[in-house]
């Protein structure tokens, strides 16, 4: 049985905790770890350099939203999701299909603009992808998108279910 290990919410104010979690993973012999980076925040040069070192050390980077916060919660579905699962972080749920696609593309672009390899994986905050069309999702450039249902492959529309 294989296990997927991901450290969520790599943000400027969580860098210390992320380093501690990576140290624990190393002590346990866990080498394959994916870091879910939230790009649209106030990153310092030193923090960007640290993430570059982690990527160079073999950790995979994944895009994880833009700013990891909703501007509004307007629909009943989003209100329920927020109450039971996500608080106010499921930023995709308050966006249109075009806005979601634009956010995802901007998120992927940020990595390249800051010297990282473009991530293959996108994980929306709270695994809530929102109402994006299959065509728009395929145009975002991500090979894989992880949601609560599993990992989607936008180019083929294949889904691998995860527990």
PDB file of C-alpha atoms in Angstrom:
ATOM      1  CA  UNK A   1       0.000   0.000   0.000  1.00  0.00           C
ATOM      2  CA  UNK A   2       1.356   3.401  -0.938  1.00  0.00           C
ATOM      3  CA  UNK A   3       0.845   6.554   1.064  1.00  0.00           C
ATOM      4  CA  UNK A   4       0.752  10.096  -0.235  1.00  0.00           C
ATOM      5  CA  UNK A   5       2.337  12.612   2.125  1.00  0.00           C
ATOM      6  CA  UNK A   6       1.646  16.277   1.584  1.00  0.00           C
ATOM      7  CA  UNK A   7       2.311  19.261   3.786  1.00  0.00           C
ATOM      8  CA  UNK A   8      -0.412  21.812   3.286  1.00  0.00           C
ATOM      9  CA  UNK A   9      -0.409  25.547   3.473  1.00  0.00           C
ATOM     10  CA  UNK A  10       3.240  26.347   2.846  1.00  0.00           C
ATOM     11  CA  UNK A  11       2.984  30.098   3.449  1.00  0.00           C
ATOM     12  CA  UNK A  12       5.313  32.834   4.662  1.00  0.00           C
ATOM     13  CA  UNK A  13       4.009  32.480   8.211  1.00  0.00           C
ATOM     14  CA  UNK A  14       4.223  28.650   8.271  1.00  0.00           C
ATOM     15  CA  UNK A  15       7.809  28.163   7.048  1.00  0.00           C
ATOM     16  CA  UNK A  16       9.081  27.195  10.508  1.00  0.00           C
ATOM     17  CA  UNK A  17       6.389  24.572  11.000  1.00  0.00           C
ATOM     18  CA  UNK A  18       6.971  23.214   7.496  1.00  0.00           C
ATOM     19  CA  UNK A  19      10.702  22.838   8.249  1.00  0.00           C
ATOM     20  CA  UNK A  20       9.836  20.966  11.467  1.00  0.00           C
ATOM     21  CA  UNK A  21       7.443  18.641   9.618  1.00  0.00           C
ATOM     22  CA  UNK A  22      10.065  17.930   6.953  1.00  0.00           C
ATOM     23  CA  UNK A  23      12.583  17.105   9.696  1.00  0.00           C
ATOM     24  CA  UNK A  24      10.112  14.616  11.190  1.00  0.00           C
ATOM     25  CA  UNK A  25       9.593  13.054   7.750  1.00  0.00           C
ATOM     26  CA  UNK A  26      13.369  12.718   7.289  1.00  0.00           C
ATOM     27  CA  UNK A  27      13.727  11.106  10.733  1.00  0.00           C
ATOM     28  CA  UNK A  28      11.023   8.591   9.780  1.00  0.00           C
ATOM     29  CA  UNK A  29      12.700   7.837   6.455  1.00  0.00           C
ATOM     30  CA  UNK A  30       9.926   9.450   4.410  1.00  0.00           C
ATOM     31  CA  UNK A  31      11.542  10.866   1.308  1.00  0.00           C
ATOM     32  CA  UNK A  32       8.604  11.565  -1.004  1.00  0.00           C
ATOM     33  CA  UNK A  33       6.765  14.599   0.312  1.00  0.00           C
ATOM     34  CA  UNK A  34       4.732  17.134  -1.625  1.00  0.00           C
ATOM     35  CA  UNK A  35       4.694  20.730  -0.389  1.00  0.00           C
ATOM     36  CA  UNK A  36       1.450  22.601  -1.119  1.00  0.00           C
ATOM     37  CA  UNK A  37       2.568  26.182  -1.683  1.00  0.00           C
ATOM     38  CA  UNK A  38       0.174  29.154  -1.586  1.00  0.00           C
ATOM     39  CA  UNK A  39       1.778  31.575  -4.062  1.00  0.00           C
ATOM     40  CA  UNK A  40      -0.238  34.792  -3.803  1.00  0.00           C
ATOM     41  CA  UNK A  41       1.172  35.958  -0.481  1.00  0.00           C
ATOM     42  CA  UNK A  42       3.981  38.287   0.618  1.00  0.00           C
ATOM     43  CA  UNK A  43       7.003  36.044   0.139  1.00  0.00           C
ATOM     44  CA  UNK A  44      10.480  37.240   1.042  1.00  0.00           C
ATOM     45  CA  UNK A  45      13.543  36.421  -1.020  1.00  0.00           C
ATOM     46  CA  UNK A  46      14.853  34.210   1.797  1.00  0.00           C
ATOM     47  CA  UNK A  47      11.595  32.229   1.907  1.00  0.00           C
ATOM     48  CA  UNK A  48      11.611  31.748  -1.859  1.00  0.00           C
ATOM     49  CA  UNK A  49      15.222  30.572  -1.637  1.00  0.00           C
ATOM     50  CA  UNK A  50      14.274  28.078   1.103  1.00  0.00           C
ATOM     51  CA  UNK A  51      11.509  26.618  -1.051  1.00  0.00           C
ATOM     52  CA  UNK A  52      13.991  26.387  -3.954  1.00  0.00           C
ATOM     53  CA  UNK A  53      16.322  24.418  -1.662  1.00  0.00           C
ATOM     54  CA  UNK A  54      13.500  22.085  -0.691  1.00  0.00           C
ATOM     55  CA  UNK A  55      12.632  21.517  -4.348  1.00  0.00           C
ATOM     56  CA  UNK A  56      16.304  20.934  -5.201  1.00  0.00           C
ATOM     57  CA  UNK A  57      16.421  18.455  -2.303  1.00  0.00           C
ATOM     58  CA  UNK A  58      13.765  16.320  -3.962  1.00  0.00           C
ATOM     59  CA  UNK A  59      10.543  17.627  -2.474  1.00  0.00           C
ATOM     60  CA  UNK A  60       7.763  18.077  -4.998  1.00  0.00           C
ATOM     61  CA  UNK A  61       5.967  21.404  -5.073  1.00  0.00           C
ATOM     62  CA  UNK A  62       2.263  21.716  -5.785  1.00  0.00           C
ATOM     63  CA  UNK A  63       0.226  24.840  -6.362  1.00  0.00           C
ATOM     64  CA  UNK A  64      -2.369  25.368  -3.639  1.00  0.00           C
ATOM     65  CA  UNK A  65      -4.761  28.155  -4.579  1.00  0.00           C
ATOM     66  CA  UNK A  66      -3.709  31.777  -4.715  1.00  0.00           C
ATOM     67  CA  UNK A  67      -4.231  33.373  -1.324  1.00  0.00           C
ATOM     68  CA  UNK A  68      -6.066  30.553   0.484  1.00  0.00           C
ATOM     69  CA  UNK A  69      -8.958  32.730   1.568  1.00  0.00           C
ATOM     70  CA  UNK A  70     -12.450  33.444   0.254  1.00  0.00           C
ATOM     71  CA  UNK A  71     -13.509  36.958  -0.490  1.00  0.00           C
ATOM     72  CA  UNK A  72     -17.200  36.100  -0.115  1.00  0.00           C
ATOM     73  CA  UNK A  73     -19.346  33.137   0.831  1.00  0.00           C
ATOM     74  CA  UNK A  74     -22.553  33.495  -1.134  1.00  0.00           C
ATOM     75  CA  UNK A  75     -24.042  30.107  -2.059  1.00  0.00           C
ATOM     76  CA  UNK A  76     -25.683  27.637   0.299  1.00  0.00           C
ATOM     77  CA  UNK A  77     -23.283  24.925  -0.863  1.00  0.00           C
ATOM     78  CA  UNK A  78     -20.296  27.143  -0.064  1.00  0.00           C
ATOM     79  CA  UNK A  79     -21.783  28.169   3.292  1.00  0.00           C
ATOM     80  CA  UNK A  80     -22.237  24.501   4.277  1.00  0.00           C
ATOM     81  CA  UNK A  81     -18.782  23.572   3.007  1.00  0.00           C
ATOM     82  CA  UNK A  82     -17.328  26.447   5.001  1.00  0.00           C
ATOM     83  CA  UNK A  83     -19.202  25.475   8.167  1.00  0.00           C
ATOM     84  CA  UNK A  84     -18.309  21.789   8.088  1.00  0.00           C
ATOM     85  CA  UNK A  85     -15.006  21.545   6.228  1.00  0.00           C
ATOM     86  CA  UNK A  86     -13.130  24.623   5.221  1.00  0.00           C
ATOM     87  CA  UNK A  87     -13.937  27.714   7.255  1.00  0.00           C
ATOM     88  CA  UNK A  88     -13.142  30.508   4.786  1.00  0.00           C
ATOM     89  CA  UNK A  89     -10.311  28.950   2.770  1.00  0.00           C
ATOM     90  CA  UNK A  90     -12.138  27.272  -0.147  1.00  0.00           C
ATOM     91  CA  UNK A  91     -11.464  30.228  -2.436  1.00  0.00           C
ATOM     92  CA  UNK A  92     -12.595  28.431  -5.615  1.00  0.00           C
ATOM     93  CA  UNK A  93     -16.162  28.143  -4.376  1.00  0.00           C
ATOM     94  CA  UNK A  94     -16.798  31.875  -4.719  1.00  0.00           C
ATOM     95  CA  UNK A  95     -15.471  32.060  -8.307  1.00  0.00           C
ATOM     96  CA  UNK A  96     -16.796  31.414 -11.807  1.00  0.00           C
ATOM     97  CA  UNK A  97     -15.256  28.811 -14.093  1.00  0.00           C
ATOM     98  CA  UNK A  98     -13.218  31.463 -15.911  1.00  0.00           C
ATOM     99  CA  UNK A  99     -12.031  32.991 -12.628  1.00  0.00           C
ATOM    100  CA  UNK A 100     -10.977  29.569 -11.304  1.00  0.00           C
ATOM    101  CA  UNK A 101      -9.020  28.837 -14.481  1.00  0.00           C
ATOM    102  CA  UNK A 102      -7.341  32.258 -14.322  1.00  0.00           C
ATOM    103  CA  UNK A 103      -6.418  31.736 -10.663  1.00  0.00           C
ATOM    104  CA  UNK A 104      -4.930  28.311 -11.420  1.00  0.00           C
ATOM    105  CA  UNK A 105      -2.921  29.615 -14.384  1.00  0.00           C
ATOM    106  CA  UNK A 106      -1.644  32.592 -12.344  1.00  0.00           C
ATOM    107  CA  UNK A 107      -0.716  30.175  -9.558  1.00  0.00           C
ATOM    108  CA  UNK A 108       1.306  27.976 -11.922  1.00  0.00           C
ATOM    109  CA  UNK A 109       2.963  31.002 -13.529  1.00  0.00           C
ATOM    110  CA  UNK A 110       4.117  32.268 -10.111  1.00  0.00           C
ATOM    111  CA  UNK A 111       6.312  29.199  -9.667  1.00  0.00           C
ATOM    112  CA  UNK A 112       8.160  29.745 -12.942  1.00  0.00           C
ATOM    113  CA  UNK A 113       8.466  33.491 -12.322  1.00  0.00           C
ATOM    114  CA  UNK A 114      10.195  32.711  -9.013  1.00  0.00           C
ATOM    115  CA  UNK A 115      12.671  30.161 -10.342  1.00  0.00           C
ATOM    116  CA  UNK A 116      10.812  26.946  -9.534  1.00  0.00           C
ATOM    117  CA  UNK A 117       9.857  24.127 -11.837  1.00  0.00           C
ATOM    118  CA  UNK A 118       6.221  24.529 -12.834  1.00  0.00           C
ATOM    119  CA  UNK A 119       4.184  22.153 -10.666  1.00  0.00           C
ATOM    120  CA  UNK A 120       2.352  19.254 -12.251  1.00  0.00           C
ATOM    121  CA  UNK A 121      -0.087  19.017  -9.347  1.00  0.00           C
ATOM    122  CA  UNK A 122      -2.700  21.528  -8.263  1.00  0.00           C
ATOM    123  CA  UNK A 123      -4.569  21.100  -4.979  1.00  0.00           C
ATOM    124  CA  UNK A 124      -7.323  23.649  -4.414  1.00  0.00           C
ATOM    125  CA  UNK A 125      -7.642  24.833  -0.811  1.00  0.00           C
ATOM    126  CA  UNK A 126      -9.900  22.431   1.119  1.00  0.00           C
ATOM    127  CA  UNK A 127      -9.810  20.207  -1.997  1.00  0.00           C
ATOM    128  CA  UNK A 128     -12.773  22.264  -3.273  1.00  0.00           C
ATOM    129  CA  UNK A 129     -12.251  22.785  -7.003  1.00  0.00           C
ATOM    130  CA  UNK A 130     -15.496  24.671  -7.584  1.00  0.00           C
ATOM    131  CA  UNK A 131     -17.578  24.905 -10.721  1.00  0.00           C
ATOM    132  CA  UNK A 132     -14.921  24.808 -13.437  1.00  0.00           C
ATOM    133  CA  UNK A 133     -15.686  23.278 -16.819  1.00  0.00           C
ATOM    134  CA  UNK A 134     -13.660  20.331 -18.061  1.00  0.00           C
ATOM    135  CA  UNK A 135     -12.369  22.416 -20.988  1.00  0.00           C
ATOM    136  CA  UNK A 136     -11.269  25.268 -18.718  1.00  0.00           C
ATOM    137  CA  UNK A 137      -9.578  22.815 -16.355  1.00  0.00           C
ATOM    138  CA  UNK A 138      -7.678  21.200 -19.224  1.00  0.00           C
ATOM    139  CA  UNK A 139      -6.393  24.646 -20.292  1.00  0.00           C
ATOM    140  CA  UNK A 140      -4.787  25.418 -16.900  1.00  0.00           C
ATOM    141  CA  UNK A 141      -1.650  23.438 -17.694  1.00  0.00           C
ATOM    142  CA  UNK A 142      -1.780  21.149 -14.659  1.00  0.00           C
ATOM    143  CA  UNK A 143      -1.354  17.406 -15.256  1.00  0.00           C
ATOM    144  CA  UNK A 144      -3.127  16.462 -12.026  1.00  0.00           C
ATOM    145  CA  UNK A 145      -5.699  18.097  -9.764  1.00  0.00           C
ATOM    146  CA  UNK A 146      -6.406  16.612  -6.336  1.00  0.00           C
ATOM    147  CA  UNK A 147      -9.931  17.021  -4.955  1.00  0.00           C
ATOM    148  CA  UNK A 148     -11.939  15.265  -2.259  1.00  0.00           C
ATOM    149  CA  UNK A 149     -12.976  12.657  -4.843  1.00  0.00           C
ATOM    150  CA  UNK A 150      -9.397  11.822  -5.832  1.00  0.00           C
ATOM    151  CA  UNK A 151      -6.823  12.862  -8.404  1.00  0.00           C
ATOM    152  CA  UNK A 152      -8.140  14.108 -11.741  1.00  0.00           C
ATOM    153  CA  UNK A 153      -6.095  14.126 -14.932  1.00  0.00           C
ATOM    154  CA  UNK A 154      -7.582  17.076 -16.862  1.00  0.00           C
ATOM    155  CA  UNK A 155      -6.234  16.166 -20.305  1.00  0.00           C
ATOM    156  CA  UNK A 156      -7.888  12.734 -20.225  1.00  0.00           C
ATOM    157  CA  UNK A 157     -10.618  13.472 -17.649  1.00  0.00           C
ATOM    158  CA  UNK A 158      -9.530  10.318 -15.808  1.00  0.00           C
ATOM    159  CA  UNK A 159     -10.072  10.122 -12.050  1.00  0.00           C
ATOM    160  CA  UNK A 160      -8.183   7.952  -9.581  1.00  0.00           C
ATOM    161  CA  UNK A 161     -10.173   7.714  -6.367  1.00  0.00           C
ATOM    162  CA  UNK A 162      -8.364   8.209  -3.083  1.00  0.00           C
ATOM    163  CA  UNK A 163      -9.563   7.268   0.387  1.00  0.00           C
TER     164      UNK A 163
END
